[in-house]
Coordinates of C-alpha atoms in Angstrom, one line a residue:
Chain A
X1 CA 27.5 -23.4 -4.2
X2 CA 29.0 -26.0 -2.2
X3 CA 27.5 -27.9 0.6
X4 CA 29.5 -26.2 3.3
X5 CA 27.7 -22.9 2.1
X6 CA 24.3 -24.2 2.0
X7 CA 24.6 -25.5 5.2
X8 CA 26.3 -22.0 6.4
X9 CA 23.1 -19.9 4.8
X10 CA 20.8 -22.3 6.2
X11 CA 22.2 -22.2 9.8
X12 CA 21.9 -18.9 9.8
X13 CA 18.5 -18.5 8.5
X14 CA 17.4 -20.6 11.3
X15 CA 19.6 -18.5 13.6
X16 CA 18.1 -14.9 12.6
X17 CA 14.2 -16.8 12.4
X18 CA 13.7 -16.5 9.1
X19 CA 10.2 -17.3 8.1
X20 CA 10.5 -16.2 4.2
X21 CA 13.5 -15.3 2.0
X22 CA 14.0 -14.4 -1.2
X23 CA 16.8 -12.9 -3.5
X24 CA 16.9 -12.7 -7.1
X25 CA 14.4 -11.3 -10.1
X26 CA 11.6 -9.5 -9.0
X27 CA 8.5 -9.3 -10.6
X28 CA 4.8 -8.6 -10.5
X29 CA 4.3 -12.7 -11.0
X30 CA 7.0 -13.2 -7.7
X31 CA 5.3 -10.6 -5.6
X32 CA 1.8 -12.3 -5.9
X33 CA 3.2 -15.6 -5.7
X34 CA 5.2 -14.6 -2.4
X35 CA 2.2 -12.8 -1.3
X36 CA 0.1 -16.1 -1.5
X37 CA 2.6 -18.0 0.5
X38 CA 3.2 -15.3 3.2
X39 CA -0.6 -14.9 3.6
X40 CA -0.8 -18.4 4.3
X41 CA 1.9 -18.5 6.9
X42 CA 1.0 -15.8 8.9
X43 CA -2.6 -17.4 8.8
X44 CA -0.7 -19.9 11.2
X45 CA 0.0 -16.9 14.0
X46 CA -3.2 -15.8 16.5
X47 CA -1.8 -12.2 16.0
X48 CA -4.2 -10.9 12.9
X49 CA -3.6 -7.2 13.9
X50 CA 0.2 -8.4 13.3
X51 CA 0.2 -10.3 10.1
X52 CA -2.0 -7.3 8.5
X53 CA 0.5 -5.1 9.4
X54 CA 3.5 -7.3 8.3
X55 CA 1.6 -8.4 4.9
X56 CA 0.9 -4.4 4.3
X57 CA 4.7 -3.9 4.5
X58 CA 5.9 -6.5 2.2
X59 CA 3.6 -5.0 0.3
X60 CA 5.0 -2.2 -0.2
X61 CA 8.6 -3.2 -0.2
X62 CA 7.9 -5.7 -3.0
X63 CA 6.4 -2.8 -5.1
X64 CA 9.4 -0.3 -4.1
X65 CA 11.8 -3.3 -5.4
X66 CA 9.5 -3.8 -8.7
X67 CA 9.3 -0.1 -9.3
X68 CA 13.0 0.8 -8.8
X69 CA 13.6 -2.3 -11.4
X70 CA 11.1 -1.6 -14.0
X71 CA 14.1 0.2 -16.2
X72 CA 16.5 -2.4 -15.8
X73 CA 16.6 -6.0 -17.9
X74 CA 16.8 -8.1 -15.1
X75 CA 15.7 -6.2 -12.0
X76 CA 17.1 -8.0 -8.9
X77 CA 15.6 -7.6 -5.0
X78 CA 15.9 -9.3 -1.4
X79 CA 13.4 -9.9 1.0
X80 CA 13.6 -11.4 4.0
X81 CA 11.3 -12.1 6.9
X82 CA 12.3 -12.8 9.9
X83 CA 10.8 -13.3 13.8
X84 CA 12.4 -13.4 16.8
X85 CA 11.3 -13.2 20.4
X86 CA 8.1 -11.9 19.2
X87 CA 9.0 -9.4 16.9
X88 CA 8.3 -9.7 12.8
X89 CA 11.2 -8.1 10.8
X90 CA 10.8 -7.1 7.3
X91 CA 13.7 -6.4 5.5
X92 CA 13.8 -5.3 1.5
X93 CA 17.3 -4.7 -0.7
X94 CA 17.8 -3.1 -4.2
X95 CA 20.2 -1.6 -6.3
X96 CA 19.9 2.0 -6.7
X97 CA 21.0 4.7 -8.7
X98 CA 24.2 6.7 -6.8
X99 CA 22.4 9.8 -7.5
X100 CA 19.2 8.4 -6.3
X101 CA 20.5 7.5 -2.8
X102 CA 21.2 11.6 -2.0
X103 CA 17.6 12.4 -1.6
X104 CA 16.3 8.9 -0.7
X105 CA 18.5 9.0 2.3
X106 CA 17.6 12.7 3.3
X107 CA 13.9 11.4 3.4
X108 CA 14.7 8.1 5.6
X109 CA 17.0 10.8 7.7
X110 CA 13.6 12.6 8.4
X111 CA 11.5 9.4 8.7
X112 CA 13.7 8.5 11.4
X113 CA 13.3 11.0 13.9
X114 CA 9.8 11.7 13.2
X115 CA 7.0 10.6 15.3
X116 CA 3.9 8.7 14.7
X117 CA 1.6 11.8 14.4
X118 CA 4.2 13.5 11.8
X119 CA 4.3 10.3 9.6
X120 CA 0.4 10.1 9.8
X121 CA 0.5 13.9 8.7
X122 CA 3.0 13.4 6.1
X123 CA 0.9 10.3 4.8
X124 CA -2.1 12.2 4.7
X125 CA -0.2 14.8 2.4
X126 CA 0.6 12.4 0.7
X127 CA -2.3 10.6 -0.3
X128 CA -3.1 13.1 -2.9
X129 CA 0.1 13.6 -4.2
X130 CA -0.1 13.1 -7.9
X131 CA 2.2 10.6 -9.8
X132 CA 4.5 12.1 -11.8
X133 CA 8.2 11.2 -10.9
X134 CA 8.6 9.1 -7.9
X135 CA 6.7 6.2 -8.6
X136 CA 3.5 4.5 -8.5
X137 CA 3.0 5.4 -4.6
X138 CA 5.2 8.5 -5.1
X139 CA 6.3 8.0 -1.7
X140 CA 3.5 7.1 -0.1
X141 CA 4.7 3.0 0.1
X142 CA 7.6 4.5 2.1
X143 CA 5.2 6.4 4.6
X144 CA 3.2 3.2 4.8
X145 CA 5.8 1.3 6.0
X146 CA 6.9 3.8 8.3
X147 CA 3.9 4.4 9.9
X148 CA 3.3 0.6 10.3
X149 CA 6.8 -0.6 12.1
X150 CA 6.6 -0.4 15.5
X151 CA 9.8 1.2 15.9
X152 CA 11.9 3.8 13.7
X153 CA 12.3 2.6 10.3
X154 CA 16.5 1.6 10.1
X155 CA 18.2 1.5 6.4
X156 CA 21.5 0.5 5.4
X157 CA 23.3 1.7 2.0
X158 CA 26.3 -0.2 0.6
X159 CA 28.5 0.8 -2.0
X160 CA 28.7 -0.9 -5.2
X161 CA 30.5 0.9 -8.0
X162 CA 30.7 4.6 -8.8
X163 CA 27.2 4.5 -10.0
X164 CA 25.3 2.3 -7.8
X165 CA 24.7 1.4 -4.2
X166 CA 22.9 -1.2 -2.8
X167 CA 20.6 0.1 -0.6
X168 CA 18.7 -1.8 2.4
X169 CA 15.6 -0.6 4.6
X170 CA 14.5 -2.7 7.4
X171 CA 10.8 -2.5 9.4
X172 CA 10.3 -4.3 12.8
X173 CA 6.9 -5.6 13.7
Chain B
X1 CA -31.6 2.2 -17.2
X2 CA -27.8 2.2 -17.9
X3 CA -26.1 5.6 -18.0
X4 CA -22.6 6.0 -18.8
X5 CA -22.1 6.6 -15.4
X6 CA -22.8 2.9 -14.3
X7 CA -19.9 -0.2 -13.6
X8 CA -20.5 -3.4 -12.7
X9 CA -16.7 -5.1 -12.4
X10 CA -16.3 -8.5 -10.7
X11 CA -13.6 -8.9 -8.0
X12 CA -10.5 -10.9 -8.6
X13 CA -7.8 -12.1 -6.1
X14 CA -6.3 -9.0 -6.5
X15 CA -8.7 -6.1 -7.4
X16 CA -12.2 -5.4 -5.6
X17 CA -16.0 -5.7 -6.7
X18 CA -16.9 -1.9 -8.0
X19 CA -21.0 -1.4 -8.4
X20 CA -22.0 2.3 -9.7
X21 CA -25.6 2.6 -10.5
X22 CA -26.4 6.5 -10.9
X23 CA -30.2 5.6 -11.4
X24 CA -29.8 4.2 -8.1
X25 CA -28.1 6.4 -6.3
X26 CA -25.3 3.5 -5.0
X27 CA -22.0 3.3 -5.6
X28 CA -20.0 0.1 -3.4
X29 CA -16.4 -1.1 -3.6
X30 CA -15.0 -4.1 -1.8
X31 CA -12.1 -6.4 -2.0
X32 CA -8.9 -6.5 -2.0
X33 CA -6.9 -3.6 -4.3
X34 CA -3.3 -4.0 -5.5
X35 CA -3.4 -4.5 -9.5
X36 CA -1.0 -4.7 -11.6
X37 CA -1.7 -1.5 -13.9
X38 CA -3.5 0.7 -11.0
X39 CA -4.1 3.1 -13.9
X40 CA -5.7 0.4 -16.0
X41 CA -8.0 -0.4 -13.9
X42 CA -9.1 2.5 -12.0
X43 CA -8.6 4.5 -15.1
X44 CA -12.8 3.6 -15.9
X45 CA -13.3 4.0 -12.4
X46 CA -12.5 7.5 -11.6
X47 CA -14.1 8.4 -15.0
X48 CA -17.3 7.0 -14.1
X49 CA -17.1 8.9 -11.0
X50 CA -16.2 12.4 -12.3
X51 CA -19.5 11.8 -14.3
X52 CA -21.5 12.1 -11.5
X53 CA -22.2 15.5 -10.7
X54 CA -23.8 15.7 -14.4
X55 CA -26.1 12.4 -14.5
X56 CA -27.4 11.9 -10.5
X57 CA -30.9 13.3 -9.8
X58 CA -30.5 11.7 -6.2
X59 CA -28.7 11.4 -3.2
X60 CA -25.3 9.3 -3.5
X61 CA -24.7 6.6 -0.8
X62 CA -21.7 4.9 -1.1
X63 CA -20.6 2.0 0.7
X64 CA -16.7 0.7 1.2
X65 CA -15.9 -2.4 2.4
X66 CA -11.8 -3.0 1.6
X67 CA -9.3 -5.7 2.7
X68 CA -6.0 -4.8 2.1
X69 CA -5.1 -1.6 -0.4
X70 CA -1.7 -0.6 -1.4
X71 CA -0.3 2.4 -1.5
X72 CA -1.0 3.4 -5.4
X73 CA -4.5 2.1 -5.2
X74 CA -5.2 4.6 -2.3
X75 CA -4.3 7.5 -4.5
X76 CA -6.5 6.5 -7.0
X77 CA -9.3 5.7 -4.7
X78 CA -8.5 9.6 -3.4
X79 CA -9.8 10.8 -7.0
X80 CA -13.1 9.0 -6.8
X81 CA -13.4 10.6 -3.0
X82 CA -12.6 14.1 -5.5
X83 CA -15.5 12.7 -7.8
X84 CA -17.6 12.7 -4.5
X85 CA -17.1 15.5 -3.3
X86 CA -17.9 16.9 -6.6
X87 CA -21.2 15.8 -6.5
X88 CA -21.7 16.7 -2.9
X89 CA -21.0 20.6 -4.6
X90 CA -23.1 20.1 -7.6
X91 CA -26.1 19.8 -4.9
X92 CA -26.6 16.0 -4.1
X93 CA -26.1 14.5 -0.6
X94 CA -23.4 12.2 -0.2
X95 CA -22.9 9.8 2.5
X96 CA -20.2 7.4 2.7
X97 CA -20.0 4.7 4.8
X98 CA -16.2 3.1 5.6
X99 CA -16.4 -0.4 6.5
X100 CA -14.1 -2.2 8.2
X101 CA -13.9 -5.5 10.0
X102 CA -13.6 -5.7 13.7
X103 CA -10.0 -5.1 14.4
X104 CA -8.3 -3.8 11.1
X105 CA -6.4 -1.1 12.8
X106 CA -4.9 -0.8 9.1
X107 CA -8.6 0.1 7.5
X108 CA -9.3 1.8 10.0
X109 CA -7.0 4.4 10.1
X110 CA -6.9 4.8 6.5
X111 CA -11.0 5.1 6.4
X112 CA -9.7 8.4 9.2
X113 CA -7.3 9.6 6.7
X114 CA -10.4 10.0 4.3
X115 CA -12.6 11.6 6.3
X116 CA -9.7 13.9 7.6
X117 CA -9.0 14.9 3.8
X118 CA -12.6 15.6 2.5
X119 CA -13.7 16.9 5.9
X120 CA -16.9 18.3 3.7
X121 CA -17.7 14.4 3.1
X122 CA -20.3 12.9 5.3
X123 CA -18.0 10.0 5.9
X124 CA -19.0 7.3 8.7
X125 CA -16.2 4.7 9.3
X126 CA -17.5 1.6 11.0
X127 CA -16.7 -1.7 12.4
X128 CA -18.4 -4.4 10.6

């Protein structure tokens, strides 16, 4: 990268707030290592109810992005988070199976409109959920986050090839 | 006496203190709870737990005092609430007490979600 980019992503890292960013591998070893640095930055704000709630949902975006990677060789993630007029933004990105993205987006879809007392319903449900297919929270990482932004979850996907998509998911604070 | 049924596992940054003494009665849990192999290490856990309803000749009183817990530790923490409520139907009293510090609106809730889900559990939830 040349200067002129540097300075470019750093301007606008500064623009959008950003208090931690990340793209690259993920790992179990990067998501405690991240977690230890984000735990000691929110430290820093008076707001514990808020850092809680913004450390649970990097949580569980880390472990969707390791999850979603575990069958790949060198499974690749962003996260990025972000404050602004005081409002925390998480934001989490992965590559994703074409096929995948059908039923992942049908779910957000639902997520979306659903109020707090559906998602806490739907949590609940889910708690005992066995499993099987979907993961080590089978879902339940996704309720989690849900339930914890303040406002409707918001997701982006992005084509890649015929087989993949990137796909983006973002929780406000 | 040690039974089968008994743990004693030391908390690390990343997984909680477990104590299980079924001589005793007690079973505690506290910490923080996102391992890296949630089946590895709840694994012993639950199966210490679903042993209960065969070795307890008392009460059970368990106490849980939790952090942070992600989302696939929660499901296996909802199979040692099933190993509870086991041995609330094999005949022994069970009281659980859900502890969590002043305002954790997180552990809070999720101590609710508990009690809403074994709604047969005596299940307190408490500030602490």
């Amino acid at each position: 990268m040349d200067i002129s980019e540097a300075i470019k992503i750093r301007n606008a890292m500064q623009h959008s707030g950003v208090i931690m960013a990340y793209n690259g591998t993920v790992s179990d070893d990067l998501m405690v290592s991240l977690a230890e640095i984000l735990k000691a930055r929110l430290e820093g704000l008076d707001d514990t109810k808020r850092s809680r709630t913004v450390f649970s949902v990097f949580m569980e975006g880390m472990q969707n992005l390791i999850w979603h990677g575990r069958t790949e060789q060198n499974p690749t993630g962003m996260v990025c988070i972000s404050e602004h007029d005081g409002e925390m933004v998480v934001v989490c990105g992965n590559r994703i199976a074409r096929s995948d993205s059908v039923k992942l987006k049908e779910i957000l879809e639902r997520l979306h409109y659903a109020d707090k007392d559906t998602i806490r319903q739907l949590y609940r449900e889910g708690m005992s959920r066995a499993n099987d297919h979907e993961g080590p929270g089978a879902g339940l990482g996704l309720l989690e986050i849900a339930r914890r932004a303040t406002h409707p979850i918001s997701y982006a996907f992005s084509d890649v090839d015929e087989q993949h998509v990137d796909f983006f998911l973002s929780a406000r604070i | 006496m040690s039974t089968p049924a008994d743990l004693q596992i030391t908390a690390t940054e990343r997984t909680p203190e477990i104590q299980l003494s079924a001589s005793n009665g007690l079973f505690s849990m506290k910490g923080e709870s996102y391992p890296e192999d949630v089946a590895a290490f709840y694994g012993q856990i639950v199966h210490a737990v679903e042993q209960l309803p065969s070795v307890l000749n008392k009460p059970l009183e368990a106490d849980i005092a939790m952090i942070y817990i992600n989302s696939s530790s929660i499901k296996a923490i909802f199979r040692i609430f099933e190993g509870f409520e086991a041995v609330r139907r094999a005949g022994q009293p069970v009281t659980v007490r859900w502890h969590y510090t002043d305002d954790d609106d997180i552990m809070q809730e999720l101590g609710e979600d508990f009690k809403d889900r074994f709604p047969d559990l005596s299940i307190e939830v408490k500030a602490s």
